[in-house]
PDB file of C-alpha atoms in Angstrom:
ATOM      1  CA  MET A 116      15.509   9.922 -11.081  1.00  0.00           C
ATOM      2  CA  LYS A 117      14.207   7.520 -12.824  1.00  0.00           C
ATOM      3  CA  PHE A 118      14.426   3.849 -12.477  1.00  0.00           C
ATOM      4  CA  THR A 119      13.116   0.355 -13.141  1.00  0.00           C
ATOM      5  CA  ARG A 120      11.600  -2.249 -10.856  1.00  0.00           C
ATOM      6  CA  ASN A 121      10.294  -5.611 -12.498  1.00  0.00           C
ATOM      7  CA  ALA A 122       8.058  -8.414 -10.370  1.00  0.00           C
ATOM      8  CA  ASN A 123       7.549 -12.161 -11.832  1.00  0.00           C
ATOM      9  CA  ALA A 124       4.085 -13.980 -11.971  1.00  0.00           C
ATOM     10  CA  ASN A 125       4.014 -17.460 -12.825  1.00  0.00           C
ATOM     11  CA  TRP A 126       0.726 -19.604 -13.054  1.00  0.00           C
ATOM     12  CA  LYS A 127      -0.004 -22.907 -14.636  1.00  0.00           C
ATOM     13  CA  GLY A 128      -3.357 -24.235 -15.063  1.00  0.00           C
ATOM     14  CA  THR A 129      -7.345 -22.591 -14.992  1.00  0.00           C
ATOM     15  CA  GLY A 130      -7.765 -20.249 -12.797  1.00  0.00           C
ATOM     16  CA  MET A 131      -9.994 -21.959 -10.127  1.00  0.00           C
ATOM     17  CA  GLU A 132      -7.856 -25.015 -10.229  1.00  0.00           C
ATOM     18  CA  GLY A 133      -4.104 -23.891 -11.030  1.00  0.00           C
ATOM     19  CA  LYS A 134      -1.846 -21.683  -8.533  1.00  0.00           C
ATOM     20  CA  GLY A 135       1.395 -19.342  -9.946  1.00  0.00           C
ATOM     21  CA  THR A 136       4.071 -17.662  -7.815  1.00  0.00           C
ATOM     22  CA  ILE A 137       5.209 -14.227  -7.867  1.00  0.00           C
ATOM     23  CA  THR A 138       9.030 -12.886  -7.321  1.00  0.00           C
ATOM     24  CA  THR A 139      10.228  -9.588  -6.860  1.00  0.00           C
ATOM     25  CA  GLN A 140      13.477  -8.500  -8.120  1.00  0.00           C
ATOM     26  CA  SER A 141      14.635  -8.335  -4.645  1.00  0.00           C
ATOM     27  CA  THR A 142      14.196 -11.305  -3.742  1.00  0.00           C
ATOM     28  CA  THR A 143      12.163 -10.650  -1.103  1.00  0.00           C
ATOM     29  CA  LEU A 144       9.288 -12.643  -2.721  1.00  0.00           C
ATOM     30  CA  ASN A 145      10.758 -16.241  -4.407  1.00  0.00           C
ATOM     31  CA  LYS A 146       7.868 -17.928  -5.611  1.00  0.00           C
ATOM     32  CA  ALA A 147       5.297 -16.295  -3.004  1.00  0.00           C
ATOM     33  CA  GLN A 148       2.220 -18.751  -3.952  1.00  0.00           C
ATOM     34  CA  LEU A 149      -0.871 -17.638  -6.210  1.00  0.00           C
ATOM     35  CA  SER A 150      -3.970 -19.396  -5.806  1.00  0.00           C
ATOM     36  CA  PHE A 151      -7.315 -19.187  -6.018  1.00  0.00           C
ATOM     37  CA  LYS A 152      -7.642 -20.175  -2.122  1.00  0.00           C
ATOM     38  CA  THR A 153      -5.162 -17.132  -1.345  1.00  0.00           C
ATOM     39  CA  ARG A 154      -7.330 -14.572  -3.169  1.00  0.00           C
ATOM     40  CA  PHE A 155     -11.171 -15.395  -2.431  1.00  0.00           C
ATOM     41  CA  ALA A 156     -10.774 -17.348   0.941  1.00  0.00           C
ATOM     42  CA  GLU A 157      -7.671 -18.418   3.070  1.00  0.00           C
ATOM     43  CA  GLY A 158      -4.736 -19.858   2.220  1.00  0.00           C
ATOM     44  CA  VAL A 159      -0.887 -19.672   2.463  1.00  0.00           C
ATOM     45  CA  GLY A 160      -0.091 -17.092   0.461  1.00  0.00           C
ATOM     46  CA  THR A 161       0.048 -13.888  -1.227  1.00  0.00           C
ATOM     47  CA  ASN A 162      -3.185 -12.165  -3.745  1.00  0.00           C
ATOM     48  CA  PRO A 163      -3.141  -8.764  -6.088  1.00  0.00           C
ATOM     49  CA  GLU A 164      -5.045  -6.931  -3.596  1.00  0.00           C
ATOM     50  CA  GLU A 165      -2.605  -7.447  -0.723  1.00  0.00           C
ATOM     51  CA  LEU A 166       0.307  -6.524  -2.640  1.00  0.00           C
ATOM     52  CA  VAL A 167      -1.657  -3.739  -3.755  1.00  0.00           C
ATOM     53  CA  ALA A 168      -2.157  -2.851  -0.506  1.00  0.00           C
ATOM     54  CA  ALA A 169       1.587  -3.581   0.597  1.00  0.00           C
ATOM     55  CA  ALA A 170       3.176  -0.872  -2.174  1.00  0.00           C
ATOM     56  CA  HIS A 171       0.732   1.833  -1.185  1.00  0.00           C
ATOM     57  CA  ALA A 172       1.055   1.819   2.646  1.00  0.00           C
ATOM     58  CA  GLY A 173       4.680   1.628   2.027  1.00  0.00           C
ATOM     59  CA  CYS A 174       5.016   4.052  -0.646  1.00  0.00           C
ATOM     60  CA  PHE A 175       2.347   6.800   1.130  1.00  0.00           C
ATOM     61  CA  THR A 176       4.767   6.290   4.401  1.00  0.00           C
ATOM     62  CA  MET A 177       8.248   6.740   2.502  1.00  0.00           C
ATOM     63  CA  GLN A 178       5.958  10.156   1.139  1.00  0.00           C
ATOM     64  CA  LEU A 179       5.214  10.731   4.422  1.00  0.00           C
ATOM     65  CA  SER A 180       8.171  10.932   6.327  1.00  0.00           C
ATOM     66  CA  PHE A 181       9.770  12.839   3.409  1.00  0.00           C
ATOM     67  CA  LEU A 182       7.126  15.795   3.705  1.00  0.00           C
ATOM     68  CA  LEU A 183       7.704  15.664   7.439  1.00  0.00           C
ATOM     69  CA  SER A 184      11.187  16.096   7.220  1.00  0.00           C
ATOM     70  CA  GLU A 185      11.590  18.772   4.893  1.00  0.00           C
ATOM     71  CA  ALA A 186       9.083  20.410   7.809  1.00  0.00           C
ATOM     72  CA  GLY A 187      12.143  20.066   9.767  1.00  0.00           C
ATOM     73  CA  PHE A 188       9.715  17.185  11.721  1.00  0.00           C
ATOM     74  CA  VAL A 189      11.292  14.202  12.352  1.00  0.00           C
ATOM     75  CA  PRO A 190       8.708  10.984  12.965  1.00  0.00           C
ATOM     76  CA  GLU A 191       9.195   8.529  15.772  1.00  0.00           C
ATOM     77  CA  ASP A 192       6.272   6.413  14.375  1.00  0.00           C
ATOM     78  CA  LEU A 193       4.043   6.039  11.317  1.00  0.00           C
ATOM     79  CA  ASN A 194       2.251   3.161  11.275  1.00  0.00           C
ATOM     80  CA  THR A 195      -0.274   2.280   8.202  1.00  0.00           C
ATOM     81  CA  ILE A 196      -2.764  -0.220   7.235  1.00  0.00           C
ATOM     82  CA  ALA A 197      -3.946  -0.193   4.012  1.00  0.00           C
ATOM     83  CA  LYS A 198      -7.261  -1.886   2.957  1.00  0.00           C
ATOM     84  CA  VAL A 199      -8.864  -2.931  -0.646  1.00  0.00           C
ATOM     85  CA  THR A 200     -11.529  -3.017  -1.331  1.00  0.00           C
ATOM     86  CA  PHE A 201     -12.441  -6.024  -4.077  1.00  0.00           C
ATOM     87  CA  GLU A 202     -16.199  -5.805  -5.402  1.00  0.00           C
ATOM     88  CA  ASP A 203     -17.451  -7.694  -8.472  1.00  0.00           C
ATOM     89  CA  GLY A 204     -14.153  -7.540  -9.694  1.00  0.00           C
ATOM     90  CA  THR A 205     -12.959  -4.117  -9.500  1.00  0.00           C
ATOM     91  CA  ILE A 206     -10.572  -2.282  -6.583  1.00  0.00           C
ATOM     92  CA  THR A 207     -13.531  -0.160  -5.082  1.00  0.00           C
ATOM     93  CA  LEU A 208     -11.546   1.560  -2.669  1.00  0.00           C
ATOM     94  CA  ILE A 209      -8.433   1.864  -1.177  1.00  0.00           C
ATOM     95  CA  THR A 210      -8.273   2.967   2.761  1.00  0.00           C
ATOM     96  CA  LEU A 211      -5.049   4.472   4.826  1.00  0.00           C
ATOM     97  CA  GLU A 212      -5.316   3.828   8.276  1.00  0.00           C
ATOM     98  CA  LEU A 213      -2.422   6.300   9.815  1.00  0.00           C
ATOM     99  CA  THR A 214      -1.156   6.555  13.306  1.00  0.00           C
ATOM    100  CA  GLY A 215       1.837   9.004  13.883  1.00  0.00           C
ATOM    101  CA  ALA A 216       3.585   9.717  16.535  1.00  0.00           C
ATOM    102  CA  VAL A 217       5.464  12.737  15.430  1.00  0.00           C
ATOM    103  CA  PRO A 218       7.280  14.944  18.616  1.00  0.00           C
ATOM    104  CA  GLY A 219       6.110  19.054  18.184  1.00  0.00           C
ATOM    105  CA  ILE A 220       3.639  19.291  15.490  1.00  0.00           C
ATOM    106  CA  THR A 221       0.108  19.864  15.372  1.00  0.00           C
ATOM    107  CA  THR A 222      -2.995  17.529  14.835  1.00  0.00           C
ATOM    108  CA  GLU A 223      -3.997  20.102  12.122  1.00  0.00           C
ATOM    109  CA  ASP A 224      -0.852  20.089  10.537  1.00  0.00           C
ATOM    110  CA  PHE A 225       0.083  16.660  10.591  1.00  0.00           C
ATOM    111  CA  GLU A 226      -3.674  16.103   9.262  1.00  0.00           C
ATOM    112  CA  LYS A 227      -2.778  18.663   5.554  1.00  0.00           C
ATOM    113  CA  THR A 228       0.579  16.705   5.528  1.00  0.00           C
ATOM    114  CA  ALA A 229      -0.606  13.738   5.186  1.00  0.00           C
ATOM    115  CA  GLN A 230      -3.480  13.849   2.769  1.00  0.00           C
ATOM    116  CA  LYS A 231      -0.239  16.065   0.140  1.00  0.00           C
ATOM    117  CA  ALA A 232       1.142  13.068   0.729  1.00  0.00           C
ATOM    118  CA  LYS A 233      -2.210  11.111  -0.132  1.00  0.00           C
ATOM    119  CA  GLU A 234      -2.152  12.642  -3.654  1.00  0.00           C
ATOM    120  CA  ILE A 235       1.556  12.516  -4.520  1.00  0.00           C
ATOM    121  CA  CYS A 236       2.916   9.240  -3.393  1.00  0.00           C
ATOM    122  CA  PRO A 237       3.330   7.084  -6.854  1.00  0.00           C
ATOM    123  CA  ILE A 238       1.281   4.617  -5.753  1.00  0.00           C
ATOM    124  CA  SER A 239      -2.307   6.981  -5.077  1.00  0.00           C
ATOM    125  CA  LYS A 240      -1.347   8.565  -8.547  1.00  0.00           C
ATOM    126  CA  LEU A 241      -1.821   5.252 -10.273  1.00  0.00           C
ATOM    127  CA  LEU A 242      -4.710   3.518  -8.435  1.00  0.00           C
ATOM    128  CA  ASN A 243      -8.192   4.518  -9.881  1.00  0.00           C
ATOM    129  CA  THR A 244     -10.097   4.407  -7.434  1.00  0.00           C
ATOM    130  CA  GLU A 245     -11.225   6.602  -4.221  1.00  0.00           C
ATOM    131  CA  ILE A 246      -8.321   6.603  -1.445  1.00  0.00           C
ATOM    132  CA  ALA A 247      -9.726   6.943   2.363  1.00  0.00           C
ATOM    133  CA  LEU A 248      -7.478   8.468   4.660  1.00  0.00           C
ATOM    134  CA  ASN A 249      -8.124   7.988   8.472  1.00  0.00           C
ATOM    135  CA  VAL A 250      -5.555   9.670  10.617  1.00  0.00           C
ATOM    136  CA  SER A 251      -4.655   9.796  14.569  1.00  0.00           C
ATOM    137  CA  LEU A 252      -1.446  11.313  15.486  1.00  0.00           C
ATOM    138  CA  LEU A 253      -0.623   9.886  18.772  1.00  0.00           C
ATOM    139  CA  SER A 254       0.520  12.335  21.981  1.00  0.00           C
TER     140      SER A 254
END
């Protein structure tokens, strides 16, 4: 399967005082606000690191769901928080915090499957940084 997705970023002004928007092909993000404040401080809008975290959490969780299904398990609930660490101009770490409820699976098998999902997730393979994984299986 081959496909292409796209997003558009628009910026006006300097890096510090300027502002911009980002729109995704699906329009889930439709001229979402970007600015220095939304990236390096607090403010209404999004930023590249948050978008990377969202993409990674979504991709990893879907990949895990596929792997669990292939192994004969039906997850009741998978929740992943991706934490992107930005340090001195570089993303130095992404931590995936996974919590799952998967009937019939052992903790060992859940952790092993989650590790494989982390390794083969297309977004994981794209990123050039350390990726940590913390796993918690709910009973």
